[in-house]
Coordinates of C-alpha atoms and ligand atoms in Angstrom, one line a residue:
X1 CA 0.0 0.0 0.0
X2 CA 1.2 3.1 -0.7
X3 CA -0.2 6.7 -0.5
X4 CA 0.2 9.9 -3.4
X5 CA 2.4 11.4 -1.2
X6 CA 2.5 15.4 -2.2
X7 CA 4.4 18.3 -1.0
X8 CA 2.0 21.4 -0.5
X9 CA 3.6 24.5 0.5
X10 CA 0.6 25.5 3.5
X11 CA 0.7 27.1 6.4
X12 CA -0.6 24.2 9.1
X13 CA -3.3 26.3 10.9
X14 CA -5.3 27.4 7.6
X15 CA -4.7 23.8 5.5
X16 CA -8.1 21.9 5.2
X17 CA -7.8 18.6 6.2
X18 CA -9.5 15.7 8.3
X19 CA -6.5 15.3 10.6
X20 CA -3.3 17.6 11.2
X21 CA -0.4 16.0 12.4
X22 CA 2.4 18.1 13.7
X23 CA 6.2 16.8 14.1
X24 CA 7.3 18.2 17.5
X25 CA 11.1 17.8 18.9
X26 CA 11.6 18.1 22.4
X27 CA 11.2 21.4 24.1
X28 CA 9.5 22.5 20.9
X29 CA 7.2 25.4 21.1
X30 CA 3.9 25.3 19.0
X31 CA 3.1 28.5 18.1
X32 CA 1.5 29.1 14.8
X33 CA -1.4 26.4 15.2
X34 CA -1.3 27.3 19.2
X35 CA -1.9 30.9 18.3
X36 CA -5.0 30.4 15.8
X37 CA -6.4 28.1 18.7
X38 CA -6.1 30.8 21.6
X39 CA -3.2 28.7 23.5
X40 CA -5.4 25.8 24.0
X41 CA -2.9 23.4 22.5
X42 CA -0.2 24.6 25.0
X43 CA -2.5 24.2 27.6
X44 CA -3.9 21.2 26.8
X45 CA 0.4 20.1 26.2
X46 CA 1.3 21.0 29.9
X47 CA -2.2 19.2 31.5
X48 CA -1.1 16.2 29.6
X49 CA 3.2 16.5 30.3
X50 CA 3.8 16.6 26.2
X51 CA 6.9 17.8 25.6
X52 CA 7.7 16.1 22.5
X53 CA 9.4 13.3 24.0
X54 CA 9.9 10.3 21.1
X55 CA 6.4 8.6 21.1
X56 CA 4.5 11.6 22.9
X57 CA 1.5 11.9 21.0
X58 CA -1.4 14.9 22.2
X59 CA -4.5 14.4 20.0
X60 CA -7.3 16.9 20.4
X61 CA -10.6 17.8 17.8
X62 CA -10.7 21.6 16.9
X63 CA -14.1 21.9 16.3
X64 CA -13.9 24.5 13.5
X65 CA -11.4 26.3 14.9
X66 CA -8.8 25.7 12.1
X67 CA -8.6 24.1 8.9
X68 CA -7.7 21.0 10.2
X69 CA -10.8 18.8 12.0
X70 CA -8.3 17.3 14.6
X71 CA -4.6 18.0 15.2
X72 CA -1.9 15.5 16.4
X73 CA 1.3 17.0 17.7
X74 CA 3.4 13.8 17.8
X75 CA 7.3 14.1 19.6
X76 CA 9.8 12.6 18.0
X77 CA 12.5 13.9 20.6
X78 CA 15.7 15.4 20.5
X79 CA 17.7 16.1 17.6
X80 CA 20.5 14.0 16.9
X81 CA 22.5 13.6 13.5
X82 CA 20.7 13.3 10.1
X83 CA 20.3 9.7 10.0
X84 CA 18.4 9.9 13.0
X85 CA 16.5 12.9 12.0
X86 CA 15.7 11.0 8.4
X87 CA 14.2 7.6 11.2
X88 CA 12.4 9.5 13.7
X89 CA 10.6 11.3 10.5
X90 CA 9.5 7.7 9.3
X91 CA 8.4 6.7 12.3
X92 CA 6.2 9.8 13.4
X93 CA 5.0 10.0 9.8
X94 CA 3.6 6.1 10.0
X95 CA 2.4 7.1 13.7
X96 CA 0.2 10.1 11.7
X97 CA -1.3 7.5 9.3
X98 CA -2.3 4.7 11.9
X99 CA -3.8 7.6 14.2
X100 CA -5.4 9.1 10.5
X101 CA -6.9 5.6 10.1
X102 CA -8.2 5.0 13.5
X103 CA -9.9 7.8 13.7
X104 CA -11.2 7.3 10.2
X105 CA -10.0 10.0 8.2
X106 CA -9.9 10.6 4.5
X107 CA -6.9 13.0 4.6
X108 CA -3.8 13.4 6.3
X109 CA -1.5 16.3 6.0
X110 CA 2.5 15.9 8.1
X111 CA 3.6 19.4 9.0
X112 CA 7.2 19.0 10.0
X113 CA 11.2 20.0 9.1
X114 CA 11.2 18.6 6.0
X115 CA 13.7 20.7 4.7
X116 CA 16.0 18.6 2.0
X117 CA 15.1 15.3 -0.3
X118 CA 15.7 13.2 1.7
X119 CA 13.7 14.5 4.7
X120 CA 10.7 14.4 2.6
X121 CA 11.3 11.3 1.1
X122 CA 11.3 9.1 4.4
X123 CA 8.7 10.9 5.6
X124 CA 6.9 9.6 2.6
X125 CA 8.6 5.9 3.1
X126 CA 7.3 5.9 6.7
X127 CA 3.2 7.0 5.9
X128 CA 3.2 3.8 3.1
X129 CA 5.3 1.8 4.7
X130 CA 3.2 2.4 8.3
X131 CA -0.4 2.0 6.1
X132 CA 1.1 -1.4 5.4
X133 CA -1.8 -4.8 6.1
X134 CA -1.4 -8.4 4.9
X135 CA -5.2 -9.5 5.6
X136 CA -5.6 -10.8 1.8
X137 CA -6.6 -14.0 3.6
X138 CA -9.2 -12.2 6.3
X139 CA -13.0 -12.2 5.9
X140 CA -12.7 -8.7 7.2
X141 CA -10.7 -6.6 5.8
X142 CA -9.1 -3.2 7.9
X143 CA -10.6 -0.8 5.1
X144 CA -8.5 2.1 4.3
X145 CA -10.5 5.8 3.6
X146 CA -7.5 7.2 3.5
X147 CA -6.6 8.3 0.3
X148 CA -3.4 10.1 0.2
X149 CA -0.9 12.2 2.3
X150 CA 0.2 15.6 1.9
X151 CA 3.7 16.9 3.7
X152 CA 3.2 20.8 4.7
X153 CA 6.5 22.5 4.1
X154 CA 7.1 26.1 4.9
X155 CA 8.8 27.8 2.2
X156 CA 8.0 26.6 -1.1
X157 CA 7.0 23.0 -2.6
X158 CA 10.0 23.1 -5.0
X159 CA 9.8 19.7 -7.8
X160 CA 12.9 18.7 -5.8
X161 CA 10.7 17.9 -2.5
X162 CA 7.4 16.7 -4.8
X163 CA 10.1 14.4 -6.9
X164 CA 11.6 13.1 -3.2
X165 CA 8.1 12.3 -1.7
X166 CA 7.0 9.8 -5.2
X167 CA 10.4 8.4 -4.6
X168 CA 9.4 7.7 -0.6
X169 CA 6.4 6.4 -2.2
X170 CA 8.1 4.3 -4.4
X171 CA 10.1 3.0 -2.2
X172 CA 7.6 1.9 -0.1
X173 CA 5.6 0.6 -2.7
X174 CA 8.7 -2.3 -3.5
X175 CA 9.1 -2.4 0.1
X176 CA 5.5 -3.8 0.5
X177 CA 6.1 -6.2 -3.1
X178 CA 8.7 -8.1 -0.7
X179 CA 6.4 -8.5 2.0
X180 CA 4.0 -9.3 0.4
X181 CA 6.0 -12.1 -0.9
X182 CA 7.5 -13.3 2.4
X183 CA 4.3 -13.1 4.1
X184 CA 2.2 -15.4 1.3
X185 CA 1.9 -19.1 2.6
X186 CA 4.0 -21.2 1.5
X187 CA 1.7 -23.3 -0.2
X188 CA 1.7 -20.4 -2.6
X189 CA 4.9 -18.9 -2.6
X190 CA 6.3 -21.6 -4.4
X191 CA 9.4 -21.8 -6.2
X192 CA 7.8 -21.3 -9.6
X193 CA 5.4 -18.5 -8.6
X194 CA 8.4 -16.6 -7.1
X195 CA 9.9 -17.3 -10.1
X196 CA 6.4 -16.0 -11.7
X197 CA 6.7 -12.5 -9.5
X198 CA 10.1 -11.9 -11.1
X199 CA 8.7 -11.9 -14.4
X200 CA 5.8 -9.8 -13.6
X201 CA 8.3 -7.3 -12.2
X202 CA 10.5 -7.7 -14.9
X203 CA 7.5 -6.9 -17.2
X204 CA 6.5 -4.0 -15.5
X205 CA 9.8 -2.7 -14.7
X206 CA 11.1 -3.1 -18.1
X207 CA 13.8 -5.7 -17.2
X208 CA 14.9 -9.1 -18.8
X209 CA 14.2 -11.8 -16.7
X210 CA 15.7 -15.3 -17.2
X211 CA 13.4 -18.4 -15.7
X212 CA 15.5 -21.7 -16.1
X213 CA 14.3 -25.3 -14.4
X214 CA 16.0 -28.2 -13.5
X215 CA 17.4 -29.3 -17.1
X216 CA 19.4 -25.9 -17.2
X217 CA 20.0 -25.9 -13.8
X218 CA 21.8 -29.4 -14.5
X219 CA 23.6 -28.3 -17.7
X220 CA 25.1 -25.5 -15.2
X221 CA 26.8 -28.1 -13.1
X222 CA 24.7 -26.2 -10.1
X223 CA 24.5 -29.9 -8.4
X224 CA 24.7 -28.3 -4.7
X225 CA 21.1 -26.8 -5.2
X226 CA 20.0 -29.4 -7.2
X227 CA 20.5 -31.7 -4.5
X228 CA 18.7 -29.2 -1.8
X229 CA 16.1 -29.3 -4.4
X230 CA 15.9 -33.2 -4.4
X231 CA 13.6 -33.7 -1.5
X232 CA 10.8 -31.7 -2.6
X233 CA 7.9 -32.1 -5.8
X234 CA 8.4 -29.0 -6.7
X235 CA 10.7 -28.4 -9.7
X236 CA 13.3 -25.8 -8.4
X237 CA 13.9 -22.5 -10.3
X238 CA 17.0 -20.7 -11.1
X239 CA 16.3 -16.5 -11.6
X240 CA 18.3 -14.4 -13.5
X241 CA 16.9 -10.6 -13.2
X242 CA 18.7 -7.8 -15.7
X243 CA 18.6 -3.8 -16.2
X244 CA 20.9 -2.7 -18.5
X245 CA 21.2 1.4 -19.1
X246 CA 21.2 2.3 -23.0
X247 CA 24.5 3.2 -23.0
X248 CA 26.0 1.2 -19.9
X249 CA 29.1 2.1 -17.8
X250 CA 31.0 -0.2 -15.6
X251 CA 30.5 -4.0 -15.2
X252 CA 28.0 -4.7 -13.6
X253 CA 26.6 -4.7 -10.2
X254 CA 25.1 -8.5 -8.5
X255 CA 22.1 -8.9 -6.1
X256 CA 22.2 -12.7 -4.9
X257 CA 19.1 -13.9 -2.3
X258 CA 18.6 -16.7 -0.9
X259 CA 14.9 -18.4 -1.7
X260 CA 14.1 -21.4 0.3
X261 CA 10.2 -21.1 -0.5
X262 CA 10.1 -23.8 2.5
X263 CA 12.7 -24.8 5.2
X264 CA 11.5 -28.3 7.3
X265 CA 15.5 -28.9 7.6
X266 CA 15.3 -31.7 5.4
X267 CA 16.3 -34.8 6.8
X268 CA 18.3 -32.8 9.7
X269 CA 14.4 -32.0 10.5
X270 CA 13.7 -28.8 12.2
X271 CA 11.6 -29.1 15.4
X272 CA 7.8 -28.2 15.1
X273 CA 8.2 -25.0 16.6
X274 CA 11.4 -24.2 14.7
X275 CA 9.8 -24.6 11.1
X276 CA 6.8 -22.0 12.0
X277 CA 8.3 -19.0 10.1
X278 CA 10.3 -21.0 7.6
X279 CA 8.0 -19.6 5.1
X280 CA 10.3 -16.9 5.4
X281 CA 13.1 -18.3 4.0
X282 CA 13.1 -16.8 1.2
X283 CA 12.9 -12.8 2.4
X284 CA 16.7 -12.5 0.7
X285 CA 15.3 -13.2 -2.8
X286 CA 11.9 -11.3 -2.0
X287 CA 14.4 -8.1 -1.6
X288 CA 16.2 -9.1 -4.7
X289 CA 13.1 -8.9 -6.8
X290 CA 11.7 -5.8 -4.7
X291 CA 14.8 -3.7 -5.3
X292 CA 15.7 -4.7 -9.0
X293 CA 12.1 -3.1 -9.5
X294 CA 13.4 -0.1 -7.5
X295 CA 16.5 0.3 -9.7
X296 CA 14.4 0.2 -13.2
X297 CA 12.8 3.1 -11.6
X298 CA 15.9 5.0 -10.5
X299 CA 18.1 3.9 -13.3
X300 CA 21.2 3.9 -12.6
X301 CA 24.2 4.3 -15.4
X302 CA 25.8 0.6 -14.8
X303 CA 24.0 -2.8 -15.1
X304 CA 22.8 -4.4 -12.3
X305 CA 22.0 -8.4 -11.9
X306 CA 19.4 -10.2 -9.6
X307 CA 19.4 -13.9 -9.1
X308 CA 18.2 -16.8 -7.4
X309 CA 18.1 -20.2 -7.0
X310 CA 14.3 -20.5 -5.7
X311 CA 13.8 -24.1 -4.2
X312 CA 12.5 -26.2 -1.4
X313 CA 14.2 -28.0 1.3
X314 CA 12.2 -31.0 2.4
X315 CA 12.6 -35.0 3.6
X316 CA 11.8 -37.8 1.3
X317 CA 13.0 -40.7 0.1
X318 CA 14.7 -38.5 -2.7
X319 CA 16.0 -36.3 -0.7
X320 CA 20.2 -35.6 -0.3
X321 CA 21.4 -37.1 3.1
X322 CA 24.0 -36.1 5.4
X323 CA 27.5 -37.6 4.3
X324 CA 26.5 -36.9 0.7
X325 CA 29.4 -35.5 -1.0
X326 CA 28.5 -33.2 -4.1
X327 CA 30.8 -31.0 -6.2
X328 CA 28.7 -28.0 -7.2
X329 CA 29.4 -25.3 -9.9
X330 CA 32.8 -24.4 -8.9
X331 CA 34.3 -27.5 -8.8
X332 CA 34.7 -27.7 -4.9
X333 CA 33.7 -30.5 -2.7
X334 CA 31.1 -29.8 -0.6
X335 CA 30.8 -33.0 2.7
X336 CA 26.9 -32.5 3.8
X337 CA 26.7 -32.6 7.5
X338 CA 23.6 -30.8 7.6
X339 CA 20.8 -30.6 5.4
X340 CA 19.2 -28.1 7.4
X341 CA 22.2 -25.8 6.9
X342 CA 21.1 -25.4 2.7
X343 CA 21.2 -22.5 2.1
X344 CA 24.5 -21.7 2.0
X345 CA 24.8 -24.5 -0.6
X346 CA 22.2 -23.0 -2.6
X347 CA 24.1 -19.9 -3.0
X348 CA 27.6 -21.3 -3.3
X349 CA 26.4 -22.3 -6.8
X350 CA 24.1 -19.2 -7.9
X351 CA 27.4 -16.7 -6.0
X352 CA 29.6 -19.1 -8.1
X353 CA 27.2 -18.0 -11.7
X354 CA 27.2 -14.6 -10.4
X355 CA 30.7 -13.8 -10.1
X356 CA 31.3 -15.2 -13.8
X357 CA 30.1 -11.8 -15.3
X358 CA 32.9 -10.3 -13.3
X359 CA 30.3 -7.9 -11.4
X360 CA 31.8 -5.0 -10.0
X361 CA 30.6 -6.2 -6.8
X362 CA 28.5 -9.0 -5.6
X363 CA 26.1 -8.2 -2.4
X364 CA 23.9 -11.4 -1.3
X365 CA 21.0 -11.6 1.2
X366 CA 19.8 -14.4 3.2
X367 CA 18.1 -15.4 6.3
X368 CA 20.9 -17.7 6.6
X369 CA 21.6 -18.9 10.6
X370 CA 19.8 -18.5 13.5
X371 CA 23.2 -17.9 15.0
X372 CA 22.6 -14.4 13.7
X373 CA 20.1 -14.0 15.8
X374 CA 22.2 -15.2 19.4
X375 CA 24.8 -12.4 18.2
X376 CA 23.0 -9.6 17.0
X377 CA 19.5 -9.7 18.3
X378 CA 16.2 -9.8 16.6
X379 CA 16.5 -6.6 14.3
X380 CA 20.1 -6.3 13.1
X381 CA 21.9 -7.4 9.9
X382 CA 25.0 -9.3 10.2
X383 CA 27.2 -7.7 7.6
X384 CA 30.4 -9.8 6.2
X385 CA 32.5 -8.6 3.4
X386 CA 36.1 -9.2 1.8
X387 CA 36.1 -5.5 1.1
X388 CA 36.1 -2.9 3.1
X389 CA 35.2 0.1 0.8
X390 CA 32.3 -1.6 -0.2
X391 CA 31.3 -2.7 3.7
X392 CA 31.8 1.2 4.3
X393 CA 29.5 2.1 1.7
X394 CA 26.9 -0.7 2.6
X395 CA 26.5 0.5 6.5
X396 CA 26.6 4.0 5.5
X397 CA 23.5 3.4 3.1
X398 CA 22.1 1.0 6.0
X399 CA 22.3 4.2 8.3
X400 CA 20.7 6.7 6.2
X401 CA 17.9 4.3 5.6
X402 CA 17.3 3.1 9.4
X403 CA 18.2 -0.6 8.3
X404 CA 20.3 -1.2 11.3
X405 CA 23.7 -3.4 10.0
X406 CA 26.8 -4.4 12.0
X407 CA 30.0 -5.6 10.3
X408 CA 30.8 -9.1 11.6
X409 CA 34.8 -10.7 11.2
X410 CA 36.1 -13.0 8.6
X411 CA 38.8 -14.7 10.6
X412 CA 40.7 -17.0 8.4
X413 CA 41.7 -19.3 11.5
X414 CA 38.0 -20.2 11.9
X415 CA 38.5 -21.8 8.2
X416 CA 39.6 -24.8 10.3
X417 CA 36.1 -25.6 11.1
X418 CA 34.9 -25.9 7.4
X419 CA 37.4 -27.9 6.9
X420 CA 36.4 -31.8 5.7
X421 CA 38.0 -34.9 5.7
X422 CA 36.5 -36.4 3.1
X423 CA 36.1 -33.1 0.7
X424 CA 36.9 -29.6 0.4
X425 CA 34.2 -27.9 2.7
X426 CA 31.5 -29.2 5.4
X427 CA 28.7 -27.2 5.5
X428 CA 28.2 -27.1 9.1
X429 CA 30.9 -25.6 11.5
X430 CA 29.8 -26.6 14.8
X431 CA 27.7 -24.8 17.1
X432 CA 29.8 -21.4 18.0
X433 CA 30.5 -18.8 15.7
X434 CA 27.8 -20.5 13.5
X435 CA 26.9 -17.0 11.4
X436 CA 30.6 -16.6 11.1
X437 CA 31.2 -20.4 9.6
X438 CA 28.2 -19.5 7.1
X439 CA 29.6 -16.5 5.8
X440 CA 33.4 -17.9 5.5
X441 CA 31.8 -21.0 3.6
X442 CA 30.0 -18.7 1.1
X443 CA 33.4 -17.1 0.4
X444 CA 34.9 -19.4 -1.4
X445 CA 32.8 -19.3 -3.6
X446 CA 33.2 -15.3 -4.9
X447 CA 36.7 -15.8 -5.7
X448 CA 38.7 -12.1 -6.0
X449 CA 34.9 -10.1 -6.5
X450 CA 34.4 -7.3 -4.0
X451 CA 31.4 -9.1 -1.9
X452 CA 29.5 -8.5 1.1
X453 CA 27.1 -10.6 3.1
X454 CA 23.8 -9.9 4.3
X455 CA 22.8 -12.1 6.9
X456 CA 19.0 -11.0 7.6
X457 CA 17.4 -14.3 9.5
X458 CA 16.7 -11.5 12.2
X459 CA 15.4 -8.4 10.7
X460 CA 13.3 -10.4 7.9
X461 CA 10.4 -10.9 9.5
X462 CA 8.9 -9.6 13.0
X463 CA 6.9 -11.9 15.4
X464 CA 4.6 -8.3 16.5
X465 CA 4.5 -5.2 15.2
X466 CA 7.6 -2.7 15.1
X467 CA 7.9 1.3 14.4
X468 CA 6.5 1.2 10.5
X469 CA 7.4 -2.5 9.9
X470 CA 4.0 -4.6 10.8
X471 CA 3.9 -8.2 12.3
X472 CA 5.5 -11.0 9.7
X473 CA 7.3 -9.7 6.5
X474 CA 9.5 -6.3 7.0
X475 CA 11.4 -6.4 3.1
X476 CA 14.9 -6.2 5.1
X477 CA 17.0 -5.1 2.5
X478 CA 15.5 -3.4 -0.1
X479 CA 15.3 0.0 1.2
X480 CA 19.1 -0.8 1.9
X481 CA 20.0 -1.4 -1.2
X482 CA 18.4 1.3 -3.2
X483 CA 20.0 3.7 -0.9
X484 CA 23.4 1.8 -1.8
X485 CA 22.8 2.2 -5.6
X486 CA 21.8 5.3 -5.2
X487 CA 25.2 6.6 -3.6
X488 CA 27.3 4.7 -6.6
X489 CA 25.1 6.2 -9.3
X490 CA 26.1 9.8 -7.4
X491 CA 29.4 8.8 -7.5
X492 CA 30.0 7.7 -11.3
X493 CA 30.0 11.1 -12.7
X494 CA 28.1 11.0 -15.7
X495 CA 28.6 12.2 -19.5
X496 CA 29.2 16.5 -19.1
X497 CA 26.2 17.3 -21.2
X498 CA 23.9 14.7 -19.1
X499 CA 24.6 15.8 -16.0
X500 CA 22.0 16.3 -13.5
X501 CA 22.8 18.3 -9.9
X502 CA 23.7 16.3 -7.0
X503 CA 21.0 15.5 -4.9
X504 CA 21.4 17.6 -1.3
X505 CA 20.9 15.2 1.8
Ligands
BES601 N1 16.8 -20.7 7.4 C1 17.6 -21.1 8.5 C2 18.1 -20.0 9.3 C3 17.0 -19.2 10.1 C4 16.8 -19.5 11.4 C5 16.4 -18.1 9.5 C6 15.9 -18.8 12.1 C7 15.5 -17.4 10.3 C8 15.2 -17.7 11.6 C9 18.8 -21.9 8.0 O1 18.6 -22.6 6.8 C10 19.2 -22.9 9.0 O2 18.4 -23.7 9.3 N2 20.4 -22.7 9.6 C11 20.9 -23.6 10.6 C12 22.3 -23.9 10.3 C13 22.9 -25.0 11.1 C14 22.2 -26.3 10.8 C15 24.3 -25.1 10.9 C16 20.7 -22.8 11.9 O3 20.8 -21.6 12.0 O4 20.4 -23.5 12.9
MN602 MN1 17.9 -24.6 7.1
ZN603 ZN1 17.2 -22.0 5.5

């Protein structure tokens, strides 16, 4: 879901709307509107202790008295740096729509300091993104009246600011794609319908989008996630996602994810409770497709590749077994101690396709170990990269977007514990350091391409509701992403006569 989001250069007390919302920072006075109302908003702020303290909210009708029916002065606290001005405007815009829509209202209008771009644009990001319901399955549906969202700004409502709030919008819009996706049953999301949603968005984005089955996926030599694929019915399905700019520059840039449509364990079966949200699995290739739509939007002057390997993992009497040996894509030995630990093998062989184009830089996301979740917590992204540059520009992008990301070590003495004695690699590394042994084991397969590591098992999907990311899905990820090809596309300078200002943050 997401709103027309328009900049309208208003003052707050005349603008007509059903509800007002007003972004208040600590120790904020509110004049203007507090003026037209004879000081009963400051009175009614010190009765009530509002003093726009993050999460404050003071809600009162104005019964004709302004333009607005109701107002809603909403604290978002103190000011910090711009990263976490940009998150507390996405939150207290998606607190302005849930408040909008309990109360029923049609129209919405934000008044707040949205001075640049990007200011306006998560404002924008955080009103969709909080409007956000999965009830396609509910006899009754939470309707919406609410039919769009209008950001007040003081000075003028330049195309700059209008252009940054469709962007939000946008944004939000492919946000919701990839939850939409990770929240459909799996009974549904199967491989070959999440091979089905790449082509749609292909089709509407203007990309090429390559579908291949298992015939192809065998004439690859991609035996690792054929033999993930062995224990299910479902044919597995191998993704290949393209933009290419008319006149391209640079080699390209690769978007790997990780799409278990199902994760039981396989024959290393998961416990009842553990297989609940393994639906899920398959968040890192949701955000693949979600954000390749995003970049045929934004267009950026290199090329930029998203793939998957889109599969089940599943017992049966044809499924692979622990002590299988298989030699995958690459040509190393993989010993299978684990079948529950699949995906890594998965994306050993579509990392391996990947870095045949010789991308510029490779960037894969997966809900890979639960050990993610023991070291970082439920809402952080373990970030692992054999390249620094390109970790700094991922958790710089990660910051400015409110994904939170922490860089996790590579230590090449851990290799020890991947280490087979009857092949090249295990696929399990024991139980400590498990997010660690993941990411070391998906290395080897990126040979010398810059590449870095999303693991998003925690942040994916969200057992209750969070800020502006509702219960189940979040699309981890994408919002990341577009952020991080946005920054490169600023910094490749394009052709003189082409180009276009740089964007103020
Ligand atoms: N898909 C799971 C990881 C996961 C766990 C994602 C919890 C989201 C929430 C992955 O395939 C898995 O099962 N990993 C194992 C690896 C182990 C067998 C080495 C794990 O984390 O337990
Ligand atoms: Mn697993
Ligand atoms: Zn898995």
């Amino acid at each position: 879901m997401a709103f027309p989001t328009s900049v309208v250069a208003a003052s707050p007390a005349s603008h007509e709307t059903d509800v007002l919302a007003l972004v208040v920072r600590e120790g904020e006075k509110l004049d203007s509107v507090d003026r037209e109302l004879d000081g009963l908003l400051s009175r009614c702020a010190k009765e009530e202790e509002f003093t726009g303290k993050e999460g404050q909210i003071l809600s009162l009708h104005t019964h004709g008295k302004l333009g607005a029916q109701r107002i809603a002065a909403l604290g978002i606290g103190k000011e910090k740096d711009e990263d976490r001005t940009l998150e507390q405007l996405r939150v207290a815009a998606c607190r302005a729509v849930k408040l909008a829509r309990s109360v029923g209202a049609k129209s919405l209008a934000i008044a707040g300091p949205f001075e640049t771009p990007s200011r306006v644009q998560a404002a924008a990001e955080g009103a969709s993104l909080g409007a956000y319901v999965f009830d396609r399955y509910k006899k009754e549906k939470k309707p919406l009246k609410l039919g769009a969202v209008e950001l007040l700004v003081p000075g003028k409502a330049t195309r700059e600011l209008d252009e940054a709030a469709q962007l939000g919008a946008e944004i939000a819009a492919a946000v919701c794609v990839a939850r939409d996706l990770v929240n459909e049953p799996p009974v549904r999301a199967t491989p070959a319908a999440l091979a089905a949603a790449a082509r749609k968005t292909a089709e509407e984005a203007g990309l090429e989008c390559e579908v291949l089955g298992r015939a192809q996926i065998e004439k690859l030599g991609m035996n690792l996630f054929l033999a993930v694929a062995r224990g299910s019915a479902e044919e597995p399905q191998l993704v290949r996602l393209s933009y290419d700019p008319p006149r391209a520059k640079g080699s390209p840039v690769a978007l790997v994810g990780k799409a278990i449509t199902f994760d039981s364990g396989g024959l290393s079966l998961k416990t009842a409770q553990g297989m609940e949200d393994m639906k899920t699995d398959m968040a890192g290739a949701a955000a693949v497709i979600a954000s390749m739509r995003l970049i045929a939007a934004m267009k950026p002057p290199f090329p930029v590749r998203g793939y998957f390997g889109a599969c089940e993992n599943l017992p049966s009497g044809t499924a692979y077994k622990p002590g299988d040996v298989i030699v995958g894509k690459s040509g190393t030995s993989v010993e299978v101690l684990n079948t529950d630990a699949e995906g890594r093998l998965v994306l050993a062989d579509v990392l391996a396709w990947a870095v045949e184009e010789k991308p510029a830089a490779v960037l894969d996301m997966a809900t890979l170990t639960g050990a993610i979740l023991v070291a970082l917590g439920p809402w952080t992204a373990g970030l692992f990269s054999n390249d620094d540059r390109l970790a700094a520009e991922l958790t710089a992008a990660a910051a400015a977007t409110g994904e939170p990301v922490w860089r996790m070590p590579l230590p090449p003495e851990m290799e020890e514990l991947i280490k087979s004695p009857v092949a090249d690699l295990k696929n399990t590394g024991g139980r400590f350091g498990g997010a660690i042994n993941a990411a070391l084991f998906l290395q080897h397969f990126v040979g010398k391409v810059p590449w870095a590591h999303l693991d998003i098992a925690g942040p994916a999907s969200l057992d209750k509701e969070r800020g502006y990311n509702a219960r189940g899905g979040t699309g981890a990820g994408v919002r990341l992403v577009a952020e991080w090809i946005r920054r490169r596309t600023d910094s490749v300078p394009p052709p003189a006569r082409e180009r276009a200002p740089a964007r103020k943050r």
